[in-house]
mmCIF file of C-alpha atoms in Angstrom:
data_model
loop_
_atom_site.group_PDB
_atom_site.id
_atom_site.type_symbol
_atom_site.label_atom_id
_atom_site.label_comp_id
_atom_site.label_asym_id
_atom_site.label_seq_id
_atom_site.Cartn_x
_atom_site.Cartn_y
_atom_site.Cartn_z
ATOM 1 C CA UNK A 287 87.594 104.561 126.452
ATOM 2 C CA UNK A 288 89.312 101.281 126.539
ATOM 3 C CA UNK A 289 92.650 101.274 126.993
ATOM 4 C CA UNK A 290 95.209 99.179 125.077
ATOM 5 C CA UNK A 291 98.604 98.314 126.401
ATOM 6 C CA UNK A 292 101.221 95.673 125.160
ATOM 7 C CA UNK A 293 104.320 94.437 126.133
ATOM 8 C CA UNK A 294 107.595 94.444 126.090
ATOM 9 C CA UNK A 295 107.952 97.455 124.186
ATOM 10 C CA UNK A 296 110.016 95.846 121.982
ATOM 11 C CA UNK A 297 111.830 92.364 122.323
ATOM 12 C CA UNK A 298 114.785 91.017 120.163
ATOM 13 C CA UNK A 299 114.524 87.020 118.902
ATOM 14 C CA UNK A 300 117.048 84.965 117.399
ATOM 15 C CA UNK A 301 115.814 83.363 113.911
ATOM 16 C CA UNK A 302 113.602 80.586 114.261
ATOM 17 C CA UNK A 303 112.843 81.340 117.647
ATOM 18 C CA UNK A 304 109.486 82.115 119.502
ATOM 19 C CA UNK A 305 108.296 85.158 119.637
ATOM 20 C CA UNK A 306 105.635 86.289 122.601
ATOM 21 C CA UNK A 307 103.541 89.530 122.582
ATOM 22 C CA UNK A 308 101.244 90.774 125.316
ATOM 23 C CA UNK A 309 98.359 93.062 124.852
ATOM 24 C CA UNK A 310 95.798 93.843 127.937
ATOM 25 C CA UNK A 311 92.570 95.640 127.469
ATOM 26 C CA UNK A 312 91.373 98.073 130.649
ATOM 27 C CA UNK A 313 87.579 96.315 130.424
ATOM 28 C CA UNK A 314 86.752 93.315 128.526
ATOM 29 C CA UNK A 315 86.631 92.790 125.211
ATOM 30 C CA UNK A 316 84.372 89.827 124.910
ATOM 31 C CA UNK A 317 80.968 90.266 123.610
ATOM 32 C CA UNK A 318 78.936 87.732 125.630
ATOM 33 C CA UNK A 319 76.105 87.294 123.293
ATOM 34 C CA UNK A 320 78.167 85.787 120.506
ATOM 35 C CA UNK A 321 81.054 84.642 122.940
ATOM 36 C CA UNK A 322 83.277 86.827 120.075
ATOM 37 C CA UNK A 323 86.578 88.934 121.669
ATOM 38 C CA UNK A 324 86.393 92.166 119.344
ATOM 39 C CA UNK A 325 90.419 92.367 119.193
ATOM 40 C CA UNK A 326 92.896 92.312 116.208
ATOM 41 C CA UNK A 327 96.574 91.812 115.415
ATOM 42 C CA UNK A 328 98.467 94.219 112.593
ATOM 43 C CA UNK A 329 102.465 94.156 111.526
ATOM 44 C CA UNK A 330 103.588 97.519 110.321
ATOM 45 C CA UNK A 331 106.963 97.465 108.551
ATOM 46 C CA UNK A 332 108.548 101.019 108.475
ATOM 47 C CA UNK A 333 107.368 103.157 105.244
ATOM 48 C CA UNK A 334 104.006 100.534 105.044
ATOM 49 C CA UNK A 335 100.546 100.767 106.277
ATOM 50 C CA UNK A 336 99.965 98.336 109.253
ATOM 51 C CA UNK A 337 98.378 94.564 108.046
ATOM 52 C CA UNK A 338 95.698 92.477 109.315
ATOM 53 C CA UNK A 339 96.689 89.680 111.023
ATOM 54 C CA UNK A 340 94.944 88.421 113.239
ATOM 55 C CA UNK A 341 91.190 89.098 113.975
ATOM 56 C CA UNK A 342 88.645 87.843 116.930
ATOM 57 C CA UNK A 343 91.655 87.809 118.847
ATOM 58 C CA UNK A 344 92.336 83.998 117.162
ATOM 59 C CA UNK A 345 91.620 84.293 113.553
ATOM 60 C CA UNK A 346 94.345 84.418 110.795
ATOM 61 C CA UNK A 347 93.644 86.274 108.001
ATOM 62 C CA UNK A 348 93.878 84.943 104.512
ATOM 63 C CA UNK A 349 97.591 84.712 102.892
ATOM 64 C CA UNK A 350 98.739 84.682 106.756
ATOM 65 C CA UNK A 351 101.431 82.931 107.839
ATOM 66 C CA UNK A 352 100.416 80.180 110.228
ATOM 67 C CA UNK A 353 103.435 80.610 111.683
ATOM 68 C CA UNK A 354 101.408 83.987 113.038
ATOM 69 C CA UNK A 355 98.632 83.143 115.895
ATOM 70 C CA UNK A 356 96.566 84.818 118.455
ATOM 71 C CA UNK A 357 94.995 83.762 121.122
ATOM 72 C CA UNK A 358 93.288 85.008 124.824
ATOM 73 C CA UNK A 359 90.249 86.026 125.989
ATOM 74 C CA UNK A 360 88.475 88.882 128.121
ATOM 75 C CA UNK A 361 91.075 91.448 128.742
ATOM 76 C CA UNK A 362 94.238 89.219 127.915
ATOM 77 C CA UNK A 363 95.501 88.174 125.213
ATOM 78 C CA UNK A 364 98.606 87.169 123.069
ATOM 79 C CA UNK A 365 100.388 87.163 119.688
ATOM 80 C CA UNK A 366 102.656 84.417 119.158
ATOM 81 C CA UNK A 367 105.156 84.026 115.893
ATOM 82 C CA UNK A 368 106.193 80.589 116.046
ATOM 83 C CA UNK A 369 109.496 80.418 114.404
ATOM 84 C CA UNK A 370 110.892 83.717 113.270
ATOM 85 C CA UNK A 371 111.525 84.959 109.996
ATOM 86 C CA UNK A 372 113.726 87.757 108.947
ATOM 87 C CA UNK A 373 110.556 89.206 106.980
ATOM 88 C CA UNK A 374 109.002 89.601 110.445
ATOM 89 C CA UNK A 375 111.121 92.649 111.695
ATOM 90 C CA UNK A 376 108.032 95.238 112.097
ATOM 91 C CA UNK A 377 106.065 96.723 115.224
ATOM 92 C CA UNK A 378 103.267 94.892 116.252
ATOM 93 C CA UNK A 379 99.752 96.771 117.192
ATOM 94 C CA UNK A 380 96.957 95.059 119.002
ATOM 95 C CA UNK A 381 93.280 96.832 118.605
ATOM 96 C CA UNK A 382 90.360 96.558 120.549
ATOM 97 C CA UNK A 383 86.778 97.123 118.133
ATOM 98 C CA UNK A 384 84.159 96.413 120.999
ATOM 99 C CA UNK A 385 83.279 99.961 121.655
ATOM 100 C CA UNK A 386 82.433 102.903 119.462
ATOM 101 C CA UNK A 387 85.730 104.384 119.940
ATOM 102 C CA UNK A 388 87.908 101.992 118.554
ATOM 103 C CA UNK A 389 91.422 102.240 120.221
ATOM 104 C CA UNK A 390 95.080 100.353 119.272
ATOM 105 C CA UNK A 391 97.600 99.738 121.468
ATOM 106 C CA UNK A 392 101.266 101.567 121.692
ATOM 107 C CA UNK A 393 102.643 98.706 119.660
ATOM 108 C CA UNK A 394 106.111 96.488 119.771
ATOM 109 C CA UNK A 395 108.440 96.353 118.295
ATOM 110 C CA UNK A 396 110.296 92.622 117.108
ATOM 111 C CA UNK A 397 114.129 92.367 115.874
ATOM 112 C CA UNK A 398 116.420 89.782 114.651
ATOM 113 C CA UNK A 399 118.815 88.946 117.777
ATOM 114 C CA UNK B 287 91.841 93.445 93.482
ATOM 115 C CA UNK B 288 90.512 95.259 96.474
ATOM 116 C CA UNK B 289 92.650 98.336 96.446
ATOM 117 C CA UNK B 290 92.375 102.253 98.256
ATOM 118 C CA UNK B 291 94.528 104.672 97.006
ATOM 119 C CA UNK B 292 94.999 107.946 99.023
ATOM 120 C CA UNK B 293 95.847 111.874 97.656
ATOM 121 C CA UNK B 294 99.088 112.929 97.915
ATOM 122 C CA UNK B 295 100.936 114.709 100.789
ATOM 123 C CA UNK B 296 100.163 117.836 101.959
ATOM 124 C CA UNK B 297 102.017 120.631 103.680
ATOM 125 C CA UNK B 298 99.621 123.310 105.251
ATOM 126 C CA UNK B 299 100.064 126.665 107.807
ATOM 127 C CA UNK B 300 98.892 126.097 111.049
ATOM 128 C CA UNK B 301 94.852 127.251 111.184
ATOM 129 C CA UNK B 302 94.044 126.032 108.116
ATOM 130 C CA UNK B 303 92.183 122.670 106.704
ATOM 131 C CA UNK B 304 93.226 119.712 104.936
ATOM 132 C CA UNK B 305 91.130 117.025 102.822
ATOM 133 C CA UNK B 306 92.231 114.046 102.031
ATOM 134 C CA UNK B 307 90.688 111.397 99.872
ATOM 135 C CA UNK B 308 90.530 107.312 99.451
ATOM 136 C CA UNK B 309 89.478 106.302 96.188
ATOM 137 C CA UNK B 310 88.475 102.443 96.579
ATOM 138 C CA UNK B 311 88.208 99.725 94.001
ATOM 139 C CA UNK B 312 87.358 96.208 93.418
ATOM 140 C CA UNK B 313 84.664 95.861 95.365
ATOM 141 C CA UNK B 314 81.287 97.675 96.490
ATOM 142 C CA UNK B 315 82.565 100.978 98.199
ATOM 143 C CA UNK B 316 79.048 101.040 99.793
ATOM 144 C CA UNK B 317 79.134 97.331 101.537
ATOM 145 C CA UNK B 318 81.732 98.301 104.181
ATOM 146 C CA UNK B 319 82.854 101.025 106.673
ATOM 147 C CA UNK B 320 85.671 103.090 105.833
ATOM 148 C CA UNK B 321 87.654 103.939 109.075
ATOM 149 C CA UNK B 322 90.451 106.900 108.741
ATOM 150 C CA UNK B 323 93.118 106.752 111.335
ATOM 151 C CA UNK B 324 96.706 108.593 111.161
ATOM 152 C CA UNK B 325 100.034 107.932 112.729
ATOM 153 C CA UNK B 326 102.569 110.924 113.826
ATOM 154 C CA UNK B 327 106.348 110.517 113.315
ATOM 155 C CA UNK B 328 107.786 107.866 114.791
ATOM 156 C CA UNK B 329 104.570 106.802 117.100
ATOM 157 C CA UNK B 330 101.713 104.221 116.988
ATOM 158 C CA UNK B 331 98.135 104.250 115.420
ATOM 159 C CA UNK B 332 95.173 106.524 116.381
ATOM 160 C CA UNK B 333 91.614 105.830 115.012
ATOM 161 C CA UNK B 334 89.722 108.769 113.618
ATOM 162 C CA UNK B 335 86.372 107.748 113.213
ATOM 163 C CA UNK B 336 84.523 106.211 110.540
ATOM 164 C CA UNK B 337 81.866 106.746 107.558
ATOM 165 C CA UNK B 338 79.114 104.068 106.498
ATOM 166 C CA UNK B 339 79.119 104.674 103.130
ATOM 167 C CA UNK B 340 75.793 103.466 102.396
ATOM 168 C CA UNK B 341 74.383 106.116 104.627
ATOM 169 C CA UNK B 342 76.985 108.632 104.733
ATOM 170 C CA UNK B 343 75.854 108.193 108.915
ATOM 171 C CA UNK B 344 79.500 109.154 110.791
ATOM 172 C CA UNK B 345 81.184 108.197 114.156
ATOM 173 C CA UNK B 346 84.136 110.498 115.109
ATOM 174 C CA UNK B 347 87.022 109.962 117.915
ATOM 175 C CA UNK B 348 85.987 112.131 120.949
ATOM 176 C CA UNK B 349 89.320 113.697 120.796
ATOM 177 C CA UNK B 350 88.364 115.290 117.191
ATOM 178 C CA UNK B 351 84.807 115.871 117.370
ATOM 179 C CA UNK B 352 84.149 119.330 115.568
ATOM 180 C CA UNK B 353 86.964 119.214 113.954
ATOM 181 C CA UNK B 354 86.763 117.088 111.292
ATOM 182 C CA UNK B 355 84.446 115.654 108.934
ATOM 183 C CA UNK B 356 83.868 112.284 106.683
ATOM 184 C CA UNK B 357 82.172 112.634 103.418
ATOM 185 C CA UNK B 358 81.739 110.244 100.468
ATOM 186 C CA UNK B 359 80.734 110.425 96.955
ATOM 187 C CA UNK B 360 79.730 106.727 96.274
ATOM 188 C CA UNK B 361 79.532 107.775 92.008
ATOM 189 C CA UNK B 362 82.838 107.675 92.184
ATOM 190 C CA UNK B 363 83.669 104.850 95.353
ATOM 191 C CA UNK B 364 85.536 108.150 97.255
ATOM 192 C CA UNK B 365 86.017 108.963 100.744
ATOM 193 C CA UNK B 366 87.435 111.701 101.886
ATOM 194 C CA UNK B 367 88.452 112.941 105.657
ATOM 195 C CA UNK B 368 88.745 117.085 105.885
ATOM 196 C CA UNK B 369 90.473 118.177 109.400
ATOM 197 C CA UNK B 370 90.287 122.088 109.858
ATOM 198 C CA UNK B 371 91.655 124.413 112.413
ATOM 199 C CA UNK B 372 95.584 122.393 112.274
ATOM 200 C CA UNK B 373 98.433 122.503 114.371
ATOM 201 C CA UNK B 374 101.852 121.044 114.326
ATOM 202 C CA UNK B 375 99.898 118.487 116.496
ATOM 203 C CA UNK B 376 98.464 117.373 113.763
ATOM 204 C CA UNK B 377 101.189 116.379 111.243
ATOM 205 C CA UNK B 378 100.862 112.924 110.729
ATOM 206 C CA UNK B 379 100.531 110.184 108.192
ATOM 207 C CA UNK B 380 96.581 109.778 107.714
ATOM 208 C CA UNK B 381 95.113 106.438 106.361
ATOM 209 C CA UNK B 382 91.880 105.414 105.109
ATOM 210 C CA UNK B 383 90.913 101.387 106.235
ATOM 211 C CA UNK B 384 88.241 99.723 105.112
ATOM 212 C CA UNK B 385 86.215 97.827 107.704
ATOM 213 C CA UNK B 386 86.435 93.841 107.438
ATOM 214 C CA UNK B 387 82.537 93.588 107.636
ATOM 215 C CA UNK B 388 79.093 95.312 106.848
ATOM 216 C CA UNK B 389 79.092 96.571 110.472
ATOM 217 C CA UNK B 390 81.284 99.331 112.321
ATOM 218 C CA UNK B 391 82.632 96.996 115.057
ATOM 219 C CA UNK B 392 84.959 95.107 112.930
ATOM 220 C CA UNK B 393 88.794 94.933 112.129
ATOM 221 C CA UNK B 394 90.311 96.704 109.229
ATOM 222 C CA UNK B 395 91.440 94.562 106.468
ATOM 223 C CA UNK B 396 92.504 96.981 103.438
ATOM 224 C CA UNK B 397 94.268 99.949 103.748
ATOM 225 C CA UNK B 398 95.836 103.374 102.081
ATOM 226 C CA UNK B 399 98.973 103.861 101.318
ATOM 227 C CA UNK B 400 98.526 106.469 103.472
ATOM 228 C CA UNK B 401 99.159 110.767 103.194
ATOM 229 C CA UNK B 402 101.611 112.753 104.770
ATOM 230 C CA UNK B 403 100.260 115.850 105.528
ATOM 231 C CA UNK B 404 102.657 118.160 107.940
ATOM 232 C CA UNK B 405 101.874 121.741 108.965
ATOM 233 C CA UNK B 406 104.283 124.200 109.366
ATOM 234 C CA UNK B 407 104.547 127.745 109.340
#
């Protein structure tokens, strides 16, 4: 299996501040054939199912902020909120669909400083 | 609008099964994969496996293989996840998530509201 892991485990910004998370897959994630890294981006807020974010490690899904973007490549790879929002308070999960078993990472989570 | 909605919670002894379902709507239930993944108290997100509902063909998480089983009735757009043989382990908020694309290897766009189902003696 692939295995997911992010960090920090949890980081604290002020508002309108960057904010940087880190996921790293064990093997690569990038299908060669289609030069496509298989790797999304959710935001859970507590008592809600997670939301896509991000997906091919650099797309933004529709009614995103664009505030919200991901980019990497391979086994590295990074979620970046521009300028935070209060609305933004959640855990973060990265997710790696390349192989059959489909595994997420142990998530962080993002406060207001 | 694309919507799932889940059964409601469950609370079962330890040994026996649960089934829980995902009623979809607003689209074609049998265009796109339907992933089921749960979440215990307080931790992160563990994938399941998935259903094509076109096919009713099935790919489970190693760690649950002969334990559970993904059905569908497309008449009615439902999928439904049945877990037997459950321990405390195994309380957990379960979701349904549809897959972003026609394939398996995709992202999960829509979601549950998810089911608590906790077993206790």
């Amino acid at each position: 299996d692939i295995v997911m892991t992010q960090s920090p485990d949890s980081l604290a910004v002020s508002l309108g501040e960057r904010a940087t998370i880190n996921c790293k897959s064990s093997q690569s994630v990038l299908y060669s054939s289609n030069n496509k890294n298989y790797l999304a981006w959710y935001q859970q807020k507590p008592g809600q199912p997670p939301k896509l974010l991000i997906y091919w490690a650099s797309t933004r899904e529709s009614g995103v902020p664009d505030r919200f973007s991901g980019s990497g490549s391979g086994t590295d790879f990074t979620l970046t909120i521009s300028s935070l929002q209060a609305e933004d308070v959640a855990v973060y999960y990265c997710q790696q669909y390349y192989t059959t078993e489909i595994t997420f990472g142990p998530g962080t989570k993002v406060d207001i400083k | 609008q694309v919507h799932l909605v889940q059964s409601g919670a469950e609370v079962k002894k330890p040994g026996a099964s649960v089934k829980v379902s995902c009623k979809a709507s607003g689209y074609t239930f049998s265009a796109y994969y339907m992933h089921w993944v749960r979440q215990a108290p307080g931790q992160g997100l563990e994938w399941m496996g998935w259903i094509n509902p076109n096919s009713g063909g099935t790919k489970y998480a190693q760690k649950f293989q002969g334990r559970v089983t993904m059905t569908r009735d497309t008449s009615i757009s439902t999928a439904y996840m049945d877990l037997n043989r459950l321990t405390s382990d195994d309380t957990a908020v379960y979701y349904c998530a549809r897959g972003s694309n026609s394939s398996w290897y995709s992202s999960f766009d829509i979601w549950g509201q998810g089911t608590m189902v906790t077993v206790s003696s």
